[in-house]
mmCIF file of N, CA and C in Angstrom:
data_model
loop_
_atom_site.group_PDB
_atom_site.id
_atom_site.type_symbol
_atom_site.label_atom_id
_atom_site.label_comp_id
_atom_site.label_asym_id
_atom_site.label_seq_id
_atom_site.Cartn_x
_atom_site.Cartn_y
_atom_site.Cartn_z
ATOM 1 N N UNK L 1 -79.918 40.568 28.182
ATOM 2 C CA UNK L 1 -80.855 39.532 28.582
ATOM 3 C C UNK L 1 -80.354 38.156 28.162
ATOM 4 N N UNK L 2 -79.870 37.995 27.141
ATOM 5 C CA UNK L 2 -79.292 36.899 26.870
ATOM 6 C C UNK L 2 -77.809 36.202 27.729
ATOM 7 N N UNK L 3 -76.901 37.141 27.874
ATOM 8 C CA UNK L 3 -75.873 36.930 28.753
ATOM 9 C C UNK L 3 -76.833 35.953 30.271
ATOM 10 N N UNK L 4 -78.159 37.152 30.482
ATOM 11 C CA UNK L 4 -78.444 36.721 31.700
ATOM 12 C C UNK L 4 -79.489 35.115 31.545
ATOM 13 N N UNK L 5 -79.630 35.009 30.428
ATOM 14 C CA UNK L 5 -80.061 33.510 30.411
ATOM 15 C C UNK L 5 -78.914 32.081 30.028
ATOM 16 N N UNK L 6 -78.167 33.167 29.675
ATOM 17 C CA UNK L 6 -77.500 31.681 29.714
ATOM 18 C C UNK L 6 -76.172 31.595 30.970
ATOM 19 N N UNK L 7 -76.324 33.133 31.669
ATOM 20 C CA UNK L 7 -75.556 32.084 33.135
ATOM 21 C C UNK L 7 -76.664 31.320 33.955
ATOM 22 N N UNK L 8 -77.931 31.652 33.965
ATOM 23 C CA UNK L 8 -78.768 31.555 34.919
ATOM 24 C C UNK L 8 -80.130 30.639 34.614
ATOM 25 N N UNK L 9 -80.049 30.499 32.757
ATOM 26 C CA UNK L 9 -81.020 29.828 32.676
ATOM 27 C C UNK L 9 -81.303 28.151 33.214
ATOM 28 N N UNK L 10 -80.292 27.591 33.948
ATOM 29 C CA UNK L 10 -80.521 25.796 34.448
ATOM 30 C C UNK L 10 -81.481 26.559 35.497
ATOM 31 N N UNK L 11 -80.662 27.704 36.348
ATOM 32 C CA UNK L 11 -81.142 27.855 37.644
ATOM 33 C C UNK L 11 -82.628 28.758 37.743
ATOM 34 N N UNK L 12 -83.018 28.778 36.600
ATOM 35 C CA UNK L 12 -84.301 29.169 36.314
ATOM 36 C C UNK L 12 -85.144 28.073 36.324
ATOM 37 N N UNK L 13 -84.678 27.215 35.726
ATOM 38 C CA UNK L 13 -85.372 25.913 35.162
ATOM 39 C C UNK L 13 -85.786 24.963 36.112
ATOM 40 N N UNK L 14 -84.577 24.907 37.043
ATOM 41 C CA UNK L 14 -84.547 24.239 38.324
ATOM 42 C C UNK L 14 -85.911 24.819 39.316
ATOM 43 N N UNK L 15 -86.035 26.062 39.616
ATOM 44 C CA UNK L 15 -87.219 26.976 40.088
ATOM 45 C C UNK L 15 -88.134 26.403 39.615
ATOM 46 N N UNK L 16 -88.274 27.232 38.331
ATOM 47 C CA UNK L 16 -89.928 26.556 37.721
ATOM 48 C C UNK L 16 -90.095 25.796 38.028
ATOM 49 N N UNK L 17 -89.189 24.020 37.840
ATOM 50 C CA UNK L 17 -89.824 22.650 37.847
ATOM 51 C C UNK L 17 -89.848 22.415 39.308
ATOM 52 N N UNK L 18 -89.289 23.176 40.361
ATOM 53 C CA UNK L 18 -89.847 23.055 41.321
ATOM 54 C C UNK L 18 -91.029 23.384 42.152
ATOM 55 N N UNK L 19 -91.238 24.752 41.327
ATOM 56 C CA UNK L 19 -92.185 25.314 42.111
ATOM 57 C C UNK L 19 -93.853 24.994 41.799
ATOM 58 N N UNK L 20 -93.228 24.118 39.883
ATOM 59 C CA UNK L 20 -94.293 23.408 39.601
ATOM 60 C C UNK L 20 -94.903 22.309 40.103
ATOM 61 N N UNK L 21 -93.927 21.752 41.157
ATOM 62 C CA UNK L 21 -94.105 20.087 41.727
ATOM 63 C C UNK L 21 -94.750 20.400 42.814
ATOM 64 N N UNK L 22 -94.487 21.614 43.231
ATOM 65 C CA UNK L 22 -95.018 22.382 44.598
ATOM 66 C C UNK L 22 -96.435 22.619 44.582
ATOM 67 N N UNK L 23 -96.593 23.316 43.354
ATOM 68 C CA UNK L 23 -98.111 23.556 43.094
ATOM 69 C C UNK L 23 -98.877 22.377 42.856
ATOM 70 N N UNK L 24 -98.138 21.134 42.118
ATOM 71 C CA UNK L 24 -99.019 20.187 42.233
ATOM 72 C C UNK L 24 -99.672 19.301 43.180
ATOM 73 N N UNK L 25 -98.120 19.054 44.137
ATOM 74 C CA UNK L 25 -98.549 18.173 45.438
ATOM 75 C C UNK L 25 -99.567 19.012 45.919
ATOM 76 N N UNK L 26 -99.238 20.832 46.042
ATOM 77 C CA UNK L 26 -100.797 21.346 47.473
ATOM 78 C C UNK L 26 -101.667 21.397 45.867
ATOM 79 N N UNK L 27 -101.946 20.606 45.458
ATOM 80 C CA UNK L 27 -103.142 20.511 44.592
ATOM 81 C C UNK L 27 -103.724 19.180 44.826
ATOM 82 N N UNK L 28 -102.913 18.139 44.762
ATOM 83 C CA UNK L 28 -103.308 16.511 44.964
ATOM 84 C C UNK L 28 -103.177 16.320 46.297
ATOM 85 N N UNK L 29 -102.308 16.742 46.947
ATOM 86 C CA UNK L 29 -102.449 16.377 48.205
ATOM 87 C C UNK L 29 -103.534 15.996 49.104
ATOM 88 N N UNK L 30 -104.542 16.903 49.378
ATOM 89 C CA UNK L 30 -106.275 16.742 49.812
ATOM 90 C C UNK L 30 -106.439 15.681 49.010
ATOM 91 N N UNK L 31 -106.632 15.375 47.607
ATOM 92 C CA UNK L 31 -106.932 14.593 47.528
ATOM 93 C C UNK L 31 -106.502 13.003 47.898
ATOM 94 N N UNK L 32 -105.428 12.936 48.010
ATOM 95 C CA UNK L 32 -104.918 11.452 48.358
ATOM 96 C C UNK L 32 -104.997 11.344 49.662
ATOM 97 N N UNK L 33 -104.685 12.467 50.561
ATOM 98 C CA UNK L 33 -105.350 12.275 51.935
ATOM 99 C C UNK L 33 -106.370 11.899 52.278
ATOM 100 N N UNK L 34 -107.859 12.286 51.848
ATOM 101 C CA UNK L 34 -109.196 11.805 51.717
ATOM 102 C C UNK L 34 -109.364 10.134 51.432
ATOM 103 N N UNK L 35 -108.794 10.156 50.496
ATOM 104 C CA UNK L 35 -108.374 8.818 49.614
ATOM 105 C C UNK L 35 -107.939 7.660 50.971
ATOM 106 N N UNK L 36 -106.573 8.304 51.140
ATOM 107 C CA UNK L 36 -105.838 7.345 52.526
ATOM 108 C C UNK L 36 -106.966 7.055 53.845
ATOM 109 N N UNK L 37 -107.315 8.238 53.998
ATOM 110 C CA UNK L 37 -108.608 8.303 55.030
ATOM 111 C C UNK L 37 -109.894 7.372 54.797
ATOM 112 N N UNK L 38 -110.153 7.271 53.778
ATOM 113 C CA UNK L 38 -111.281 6.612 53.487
ATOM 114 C C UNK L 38 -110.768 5.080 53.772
ATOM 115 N N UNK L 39 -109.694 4.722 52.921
ATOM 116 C CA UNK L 39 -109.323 3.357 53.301
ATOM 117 C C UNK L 39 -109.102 3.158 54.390
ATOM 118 N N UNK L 40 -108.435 4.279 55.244
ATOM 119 C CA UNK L 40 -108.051 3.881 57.081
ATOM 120 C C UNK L 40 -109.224 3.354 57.478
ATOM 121 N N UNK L 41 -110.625 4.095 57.437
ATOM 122 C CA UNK L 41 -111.941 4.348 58.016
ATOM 123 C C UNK L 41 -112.450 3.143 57.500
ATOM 124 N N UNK L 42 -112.819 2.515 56.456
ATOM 125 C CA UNK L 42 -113.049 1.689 56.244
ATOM 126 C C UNK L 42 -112.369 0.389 56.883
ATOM 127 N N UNK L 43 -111.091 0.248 57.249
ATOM 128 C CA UNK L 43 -110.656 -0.915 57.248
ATOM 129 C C UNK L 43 -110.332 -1.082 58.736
ATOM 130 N N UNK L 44 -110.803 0.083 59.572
ATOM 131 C CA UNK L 44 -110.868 0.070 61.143
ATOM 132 C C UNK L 44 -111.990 -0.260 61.118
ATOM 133 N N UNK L 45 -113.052 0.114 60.290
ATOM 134 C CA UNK L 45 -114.173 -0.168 60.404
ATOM 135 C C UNK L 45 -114.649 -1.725 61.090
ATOM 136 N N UNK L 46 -113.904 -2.237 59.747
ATOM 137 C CA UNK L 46 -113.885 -3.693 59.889
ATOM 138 C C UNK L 46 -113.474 -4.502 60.580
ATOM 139 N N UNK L 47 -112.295 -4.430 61.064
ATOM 140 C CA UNK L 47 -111.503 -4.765 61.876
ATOM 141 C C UNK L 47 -111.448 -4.413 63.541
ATOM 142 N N UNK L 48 -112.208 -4.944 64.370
ATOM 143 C CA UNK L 48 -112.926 -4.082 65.596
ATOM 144 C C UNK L 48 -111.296 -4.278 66.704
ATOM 145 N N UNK L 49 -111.412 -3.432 67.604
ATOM 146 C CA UNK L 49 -110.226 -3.616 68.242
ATOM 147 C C UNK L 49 -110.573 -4.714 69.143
ATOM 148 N N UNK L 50 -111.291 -5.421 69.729
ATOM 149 C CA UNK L 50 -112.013 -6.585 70.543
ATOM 150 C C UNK L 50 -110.472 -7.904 69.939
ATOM 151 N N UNK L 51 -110.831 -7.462 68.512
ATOM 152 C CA UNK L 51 -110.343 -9.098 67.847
ATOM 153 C C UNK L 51 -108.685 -8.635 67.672
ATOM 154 N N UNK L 52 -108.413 -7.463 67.546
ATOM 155 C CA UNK L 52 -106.896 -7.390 67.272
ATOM 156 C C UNK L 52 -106.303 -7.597 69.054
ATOM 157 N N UNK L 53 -107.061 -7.171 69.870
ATOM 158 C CA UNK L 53 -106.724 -6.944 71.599
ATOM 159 C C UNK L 53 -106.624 -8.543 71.850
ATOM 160 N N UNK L 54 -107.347 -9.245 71.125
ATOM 161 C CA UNK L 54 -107.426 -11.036 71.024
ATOM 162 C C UNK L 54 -106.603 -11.979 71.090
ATOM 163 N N UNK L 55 -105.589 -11.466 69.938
ATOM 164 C CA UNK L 55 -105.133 -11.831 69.027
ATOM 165 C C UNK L 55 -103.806 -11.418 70.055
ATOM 166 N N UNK L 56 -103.359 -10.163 70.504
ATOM 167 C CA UNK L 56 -102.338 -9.552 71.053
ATOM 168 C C UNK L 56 -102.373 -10.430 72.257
ATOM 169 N N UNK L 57 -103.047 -10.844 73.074
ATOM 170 C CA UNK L 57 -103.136 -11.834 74.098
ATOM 171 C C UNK L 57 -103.240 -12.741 74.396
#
């Protein structure tokens, strides 16, 4: 077991910390999407297409 950690232990390490970054983004992800969404929604809100179509012409 030891032989087998030390050819293999980076490429263990490498796994884990990936698969940990993995689990985190599909953990935060929904959330910052919601997040992004809310600001989109809000700021179309505001911003009516009348005045940007205006503005373009």
């Amino acid at each position: 077991m030891d032989v087998f950690l030390q050819e293999h232990g980076k490429t263990i390490f490498v796994a884990v910390c990936i698969l940990l970054l993995v689990g985190v983004a599909y953990a935060v992800g929904p959330v910052i999407s919601k997040a992004i969404t809310g600001v989109v929604t809000s700021y179309t809100g505001s911003v009516s297409f009348d005045k940007v179509s205006g503005m373009i012409h």
